[in-house]
């Protein structure tokens, strides 16, 4: 995508995905006009600013703000072309315990971003979602489903404004903050890897895979799509075996709000879902564009009625060997078994 002379804002720019996107954007060789990192914690911004000194990266700006604060969001969006919305509360048990905090950040925050984008010159918005938003059973997933609905429906109220809102939904990001792989790498030192449930499976994507899907959505969205990359699954027991074959692996039971398997596309979504080769797209029930033109443009094929994209029934799996290689490549260069 040609980002020359474009101004981009990343909410949650100091998080796992935000940092990977920043690296990608600043090292893509394009002449971005401005890249704004929007988040609350000054310490994280201070540390990130050390990695990107102003003399070497004059495009980068650090903007303290909370997505719950609409006026601040609107101020930050002045002069911005593209927004990537990655800020969220994402820890399932914390959201279960503090539900309204999660609602305020993930739902009210999404609404604030949409309103501010509609009132400024922003033309493209990609919001990050999660497999936990498809048929949610926990509060985190439910707030992300509500957020997805807000971003998809935002396309209905754009009037003549050329702005396009879309969503990227994916599963566990390998090595991201608070995820299972860094947790197991830490617990390995104690010789114990607690397994929540021996049958548990998850989708797996690398940070770069997440970045690529976001960049694709930014460039190709027609408005209202939920982009779902085709990614492998792993068994949680294989992750434990890959990291600490010598460790004790007690079964500790699932945490509040956790599922045994994750789903990215439900059977009910199948009626709106198209296969575009490397990824699926769940289309909005109403859209301003022509469906036949969309199908022709992307060579899209409708999936079978009742199709589900579930981490347990996946056709592609990471083996213990694959996981070891990926951990060394994407999470910890010093990783050895
Ligand atoms: N990591 C995964 O496995 C995964 C999987 C699927 C989807 N996702 C989605 O991908 C997105 C990014 O996840 P991540 O792993 O990068 O998360 P992360 O590492 O926890 O980063 C979250 C970012 O959001 C910021 N933030 C949190 N609350 C905020 C608020 N109220 N206002 C402004 N900024 C706020 C945080 O900074 P401050 O705390 O300083 O504000 C941080 O920069 C999220 O939407 C998440 O739901 C993640």
Short mmCIF file of C-alpha atoms in Angstrom, two decimals, residues 77-336:
data_model
loop_
_atom_site.label_atom_id
_atom_site.label_comp_id
_atom_site.label_asym_id
_atom_site.label_seq_id
_atom_site.Cartn_x
_atom_site.Cartn_y
_atom_site.Cartn_z
CA UNK A 77 -7.18 12.48 15.11
CA UNK A 78 -6.73 15.99 13.68
CA UNK A 79 -4.86 15.62 10.38
CA UNK A 80 -4.88 11.79 10.49
CA UNK A 81 -5.66 9.75 7.34
CA UNK A 82 -5.67 6.18 8.66
CA UNK A 83 -6.49 4.74 12.11
CA UNK A 84 -5.57 1.31 13.44
CA UNK A 85 -7.54 0.67 16.62
CA UNK A 86 -5.58 -1.81 18.77
CA UNK A 87 -6.23 -0.39 22.26
CA UNK A 88 -8.21 -2.77 24.42
CA UNK A 89 -8.59 -4.49 27.75
CA UNK A 90 -7.91 -8.09 26.72
CA UNK A 91 -7.35 -10.23 29.82
CA UNK A 92 -10.33 -12.58 30.15
CA UNK A 93 -10.31 -13.05 33.98
CA UNK A 94 -9.72 -9.31 34.60
CA UNK A 95 -12.66 -8.45 32.38
CA UNK A 96 -14.83 -11.01 34.22
CA UNK A 97 -13.95 -9.38 37.55
CA UNK A 98 -14.19 -5.74 36.36
CA UNK A 99 -16.87 -5.92 33.66
CA UNK A 100 -17.75 -2.21 33.41
CA UNK A 101 -14.08 -1.22 32.99
CA UNK A 102 -13.87 -3.53 30.00
CA UNK A 103 -17.16 -2.18 28.63
CA UNK A 104 -15.88 1.40 28.97
CA UNK A 105 -12.61 0.73 27.12
CA UNK A 106 -13.69 -1.81 24.52
CA UNK A 107 -17.22 -0.60 23.69
CA UNK A 108 -17.41 3.07 24.69
CA UNK A 109 -13.83 3.50 23.43
CA UNK A 110 -14.82 2.02 20.04
CA UNK A 111 -17.79 4.37 19.82
CA UNK A 112 -15.54 7.34 20.64
CA UNK A 113 -13.09 6.35 17.89
CA UNK A 114 -15.93 6.03 15.36
CA UNK A 115 -17.48 9.40 16.28
CA UNK A 116 -14.12 11.16 16.22
CA UNK A 117 -13.20 9.57 12.85
CA UNK A 118 -16.52 10.69 11.35
CA UNK A 119 -15.89 14.25 12.50
CA UNK A 120 -12.32 14.48 11.22
CA UNK A 121 -10.62 13.77 7.89
CA UNK A 122 -9.89 10.09 8.56
CA UNK A 123 -10.57 7.89 5.50
CA UNK A 124 -9.72 4.38 6.69
CA UNK A 125 -10.16 2.63 10.02
CA UNK A 126 -9.17 -0.93 10.87
CA UNK A 127 -10.22 -2.23 14.29
CA UNK A 128 -8.62 -5.29 15.90
CA UNK A 129 -10.89 -8.11 17.03
CA UNK A 130 -10.43 -11.57 18.44
CA UNK A 131 -11.69 -15.14 18.01
CA UNK A 132 -13.24 -14.68 21.47
CA UNK A 133 -15.78 -12.30 19.85
CA UNK A 134 -17.36 -15.10 17.77
CA UNK A 135 -20.09 -16.70 19.92
CA UNK A 136 -18.63 -15.10 23.06
CA UNK A 137 -18.97 -16.73 26.46
CA UNK A 138 -16.83 -14.21 28.38
CA UNK A 139 -17.19 -10.48 28.91
CA UNK A 140 -14.01 -9.66 26.97
CA UNK A 141 -15.33 -11.51 23.90
CA UNK A 142 -18.77 -9.94 24.31
CA UNK A 143 -17.28 -6.42 24.39
CA UNK A 144 -15.20 -7.16 21.30
CA UNK A 145 -18.31 -8.49 19.50
CA UNK A 146 -20.12 -5.26 20.42
CA UNK A 147 -17.09 -3.30 19.19
CA UNK A 148 -17.07 -5.28 15.89
CA UNK A 149 -20.77 -4.52 15.42
CA UNK A 150 -20.14 -0.80 16.02
CA UNK A 151 -17.32 -0.65 13.46
CA UNK A 152 -19.26 -2.65 10.86
CA UNK A 153 -22.41 -0.52 11.35
CA UNK A 154 -20.39 2.72 11.29
CA UNK A 155 -20.25 2.31 7.49
CA UNK A 156 -24.04 2.90 7.42
CA UNK A 157 -23.76 6.43 8.82
CA UNK A 158 -20.93 7.85 6.73
CA UNK A 159 -23.13 9.78 4.28
CA UNK A 160 -20.90 11.21 1.52
CA UNK A 161 -17.80 10.83 3.67
CA UNK A 162 -15.50 8.34 1.82
CA UNK A 163 -14.36 6.78 5.11
CA UNK A 164 -14.30 2.95 5.36
CA UNK A 165 -14.40 0.99 8.62
CA UNK A 166 -13.36 -2.68 8.76
CA UNK A 167 -12.34 -5.28 11.33
CA UNK A 168 -9.53 -7.83 11.50
CA UNK A 169 -10.29 -10.87 13.68
CA UNK A 170 -7.67 -13.43 14.63
CA UNK A 171 -6.56 -15.85 17.36
CA UNK A 172 -3.72 -16.05 19.88
CA UNK A 173 -0.77 -13.93 18.85
CA UNK A 174 2.40 -15.85 19.48
CA UNK A 175 4.44 -14.20 22.23
CA UNK A 176 2.10 -11.21 22.73
CA UNK A 177 1.76 -9.62 26.19
CA UNK A 178 0.06 -11.96 28.63
CA UNK A 179 -0.12 -14.94 26.24
CA UNK A 180 0.58 -18.59 27.00
CA UNK A 181 4.03 -18.93 25.39
CA UNK A 182 5.81 -16.23 27.47
CA UNK A 183 3.95 -17.60 30.51
CA UNK A 184 5.21 -21.15 29.89
CA UNK A 185 8.75 -19.88 29.15
CA UNK A 186 8.74 -18.25 32.60
CA UNK A 187 7.19 -21.23 34.40
CA UNK A 188 9.70 -23.62 32.76
CA UNK A 189 12.33 -22.22 35.17
CA UNK A 190 10.22 -23.58 38.08
CA UNK A 191 9.86 -26.98 36.33
CA UNK A 192 6.05 -26.78 36.28
CA UNK A 193 3.79 -25.99 33.29
CA UNK A 194 0.17 -25.80 34.45
CA UNK A 195 -2.26 -27.16 31.84
CA UNK A 196 -5.78 -25.76 32.06
CA UNK A 197 -7.35 -28.61 30.07
CA UNK A 198 -5.50 -31.33 28.14
CA UNK A 199 -7.94 -31.11 25.19
CA UNK A 200 -7.63 -27.32 24.80
CA UNK A 201 -6.78 -25.93 21.33
CA UNK A 202 -6.10 -22.40 20.10
CA UNK A 203 -5.52 -20.63 16.78
CA UNK A 204 -1.97 -19.38 16.32
CA UNK A 205 -0.71 -16.32 14.46
CA UNK A 206 2.62 -14.49 14.59
CA UNK A 207 2.80 -10.75 15.22
CA UNK A 208 3.96 -10.32 11.61
CA UNK A 209 0.94 -12.35 10.43
CA UNK A 210 -1.29 -9.97 12.40
CA UNK A 211 0.46 -6.94 10.94
CA UNK A 212 0.08 -8.31 7.39
CA UNK A 213 -3.68 -8.85 7.81
CA UNK A 214 -4.12 -5.31 9.19
CA UNK A 215 -2.16 -3.82 6.29
CA UNK A 216 -4.23 -5.87 3.83
CA UNK A 217 -7.48 -4.63 5.41
CA UNK A 218 -6.23 -1.05 5.37
CA UNK A 219 -5.59 -1.28 1.65
CA UNK A 220 -8.43 -3.47 0.41
CA UNK A 221 -11.48 -3.00 2.67
CA UNK A 222 -14.64 -1.89 0.88
CA UNK A 223 -16.31 -1.16 4.23
CA UNK A 224 -17.89 -3.43 6.84
CA UNK A 225 -15.83 -6.59 6.32
CA UNK A 226 -14.54 -8.75 9.18
CA UNK A 227 -11.26 -10.17 7.82
CA UNK A 228 -10.33 -13.61 9.20
CA UNK A 229 -6.89 -14.98 8.22
CA UNK A 230 -6.50 -18.74 7.64
CA UNK A 231 -4.10 -19.78 10.40
CA UNK A 232 -3.03 -23.04 12.07
CA UNK A 233 -4.12 -24.35 15.47
CA UNK A 234 -2.10 -25.88 18.26
CA UNK A 235 -2.90 -28.15 21.17
CA UNK A 236 -2.00 -26.55 24.48
CA UNK A 237 -0.31 -29.84 25.48
CA UNK A 238 1.94 -29.53 22.39
CA UNK A 239 2.97 -26.01 23.44
CA UNK A 240 3.91 -27.39 26.88
CA UNK A 241 5.79 -30.31 25.30
CA UNK A 242 7.61 -27.93 22.93
CA UNK A 243 8.74 -25.65 25.77
CA UNK A 244 9.38 -27.97 28.70
CA UNK A 245 9.32 -31.72 27.89
CA UNK A 246 11.06 -32.31 31.22
CA UNK A 247 8.53 -30.25 33.23
CA UNK A 248 5.71 -31.49 35.42
CA UNK A 249 2.38 -30.71 33.73
CA UNK A 250 -0.43 -30.64 36.31
CA UNK A 251 -4.03 -30.16 35.10
CA UNK A 252 -5.32 -27.05 36.87
CA UNK A 253 -8.74 -26.54 35.23
CA UNK A 254 -9.95 -23.77 32.92
CA UNK A 255 -10.03 -20.16 34.12
CA UNK A 256 -13.25 -18.13 34.48
CA UNK A 257 -14.69 -17.33 31.06
CA UNK A 258 -12.30 -19.60 29.11
CA UNK A 259 -13.36 -21.88 26.24
CA UNK A 260 -11.80 -25.27 25.45
CA UNK A 261 -11.71 -24.41 21.73
CA UNK A 262 -11.95 -21.05 19.97
CA UNK A 263 -14.04 -20.16 16.97
CA UNK A 264 -13.48 -17.39 14.42
CA UNK A 265 -16.49 -17.99 12.17
CA UNK A 266 -19.69 -19.48 13.58
CA UNK A 267 -22.24 -21.53 11.64
CA UNK A 268 -24.56 -18.51 11.79
CA UNK A 269 -21.84 -16.30 10.27
CA UNK A 270 -21.44 -18.76 7.39
CA UNK A 271 -24.36 -17.22 5.48
CA UNK A 272 -22.33 -14.01 5.08
CA UNK A 273 -18.85 -15.55 4.81
CA UNK A 274 -16.69 -15.68 1.67
CA UNK A 275 -13.44 -17.55 1.04
CA UNK A 276 -10.83 -15.30 -0.57
CA UNK A 277 -7.96 -17.80 -0.69
CA UNK A 278 -5.58 -16.76 2.06
CA UNK A 279 -8.37 -15.50 4.29
CA UNK A 280 -12.13 -15.42 4.88
CA UNK A 281 -14.30 -12.33 5.04
CA UNK A 282 -17.55 -12.08 6.97
CA UNK A 283 -19.51 -9.47 5.03
CA UNK A 284 -21.94 -7.05 6.64
CA UNK A 285 -25.65 -7.78 6.21
CA UNK A 286 -26.10 -4.34 4.59
CA UNK A 287 -23.52 -2.55 2.46
CA UNK A 288 -23.37 0.34 0.04
CA UNK A 289 -21.29 -1.50 -2.54
CA UNK A 290 -22.25 -4.09 -5.13
CA UNK A 291 -21.79 -7.71 -4.00
CA UNK A 292 -21.18 -9.07 -7.52
CA UNK A 293 -18.45 -6.49 -8.09
CA UNK A 294 -16.89 -7.50 -4.75
CA UNK A 295 -17.01 -11.21 -5.70
CA UNK A 296 -15.40 -10.52 -9.09
CA UNK A 297 -12.75 -8.19 -7.71
CA UNK A 298 -11.52 -10.67 -5.06
CA UNK A 299 -12.43 -14.01 -6.69
CA UNK A 300 -14.56 -14.64 -3.58
CA UNK A 301 -16.46 -17.90 -3.10
CA UNK A 302 -19.26 -18.24 -0.60
CA UNK A 303 -18.59 -20.89 2.07
CA UNK A 304 -21.09 -23.76 2.54
CA UNK A 305 -24.09 -22.99 4.77
CA UNK A 306 -23.26 -24.11 8.31
CA UNK A 307 -19.48 -23.79 7.77
CA UNK A 308 -17.56 -23.15 11.00
CA UNK A 309 -13.96 -22.08 11.46
CA UNK A 310 -13.04 -23.64 14.80
CA UNK A 311 -9.60 -24.25 16.37
CA UNK A 312 -10.53 -27.89 17.08
CA UNK A 313 -11.55 -28.75 13.50
CA UNK A 314 -8.75 -26.89 11.76
CA UNK A 315 -7.03 -28.55 8.77
CA UNK A 316 -3.67 -27.01 9.64
CA UNK A 317 -1.81 -27.79 12.92
CA UNK A 318 1.47 -26.69 14.48
CA UNK A 319 3.49 -29.72 15.60
CA UNK A 320 5.82 -29.72 18.64
CA UNK A 321 8.72 -29.25 16.21
CA UNK A 322 7.00 -26.35 14.40
CA UNK A 323 6.28 -24.69 17.74
CA UNK A 324 9.92 -24.94 18.86
CA UNK A 325 11.05 -23.35 15.62
CA UNK A 326 8.43 -20.61 15.81
CA UNK A 327 9.20 -19.79 19.45
CA UNK A 328 12.88 -19.36 18.61
CA UNK A 329 12.04 -17.29 15.55
CA UNK A 330 9.26 -15.09 16.96
CA UNK A 331 9.43 -15.08 20.76
CA UNK A 332 12.84 -15.86 22.23
CA UNK A 333 16.02 -16.07 20.12
CA UNK A 334 17.80 -17.86 22.97
CA UNK A 335 15.13 -20.58 23.30
CA UNK A 336 16.62 -24.10 23.54
#
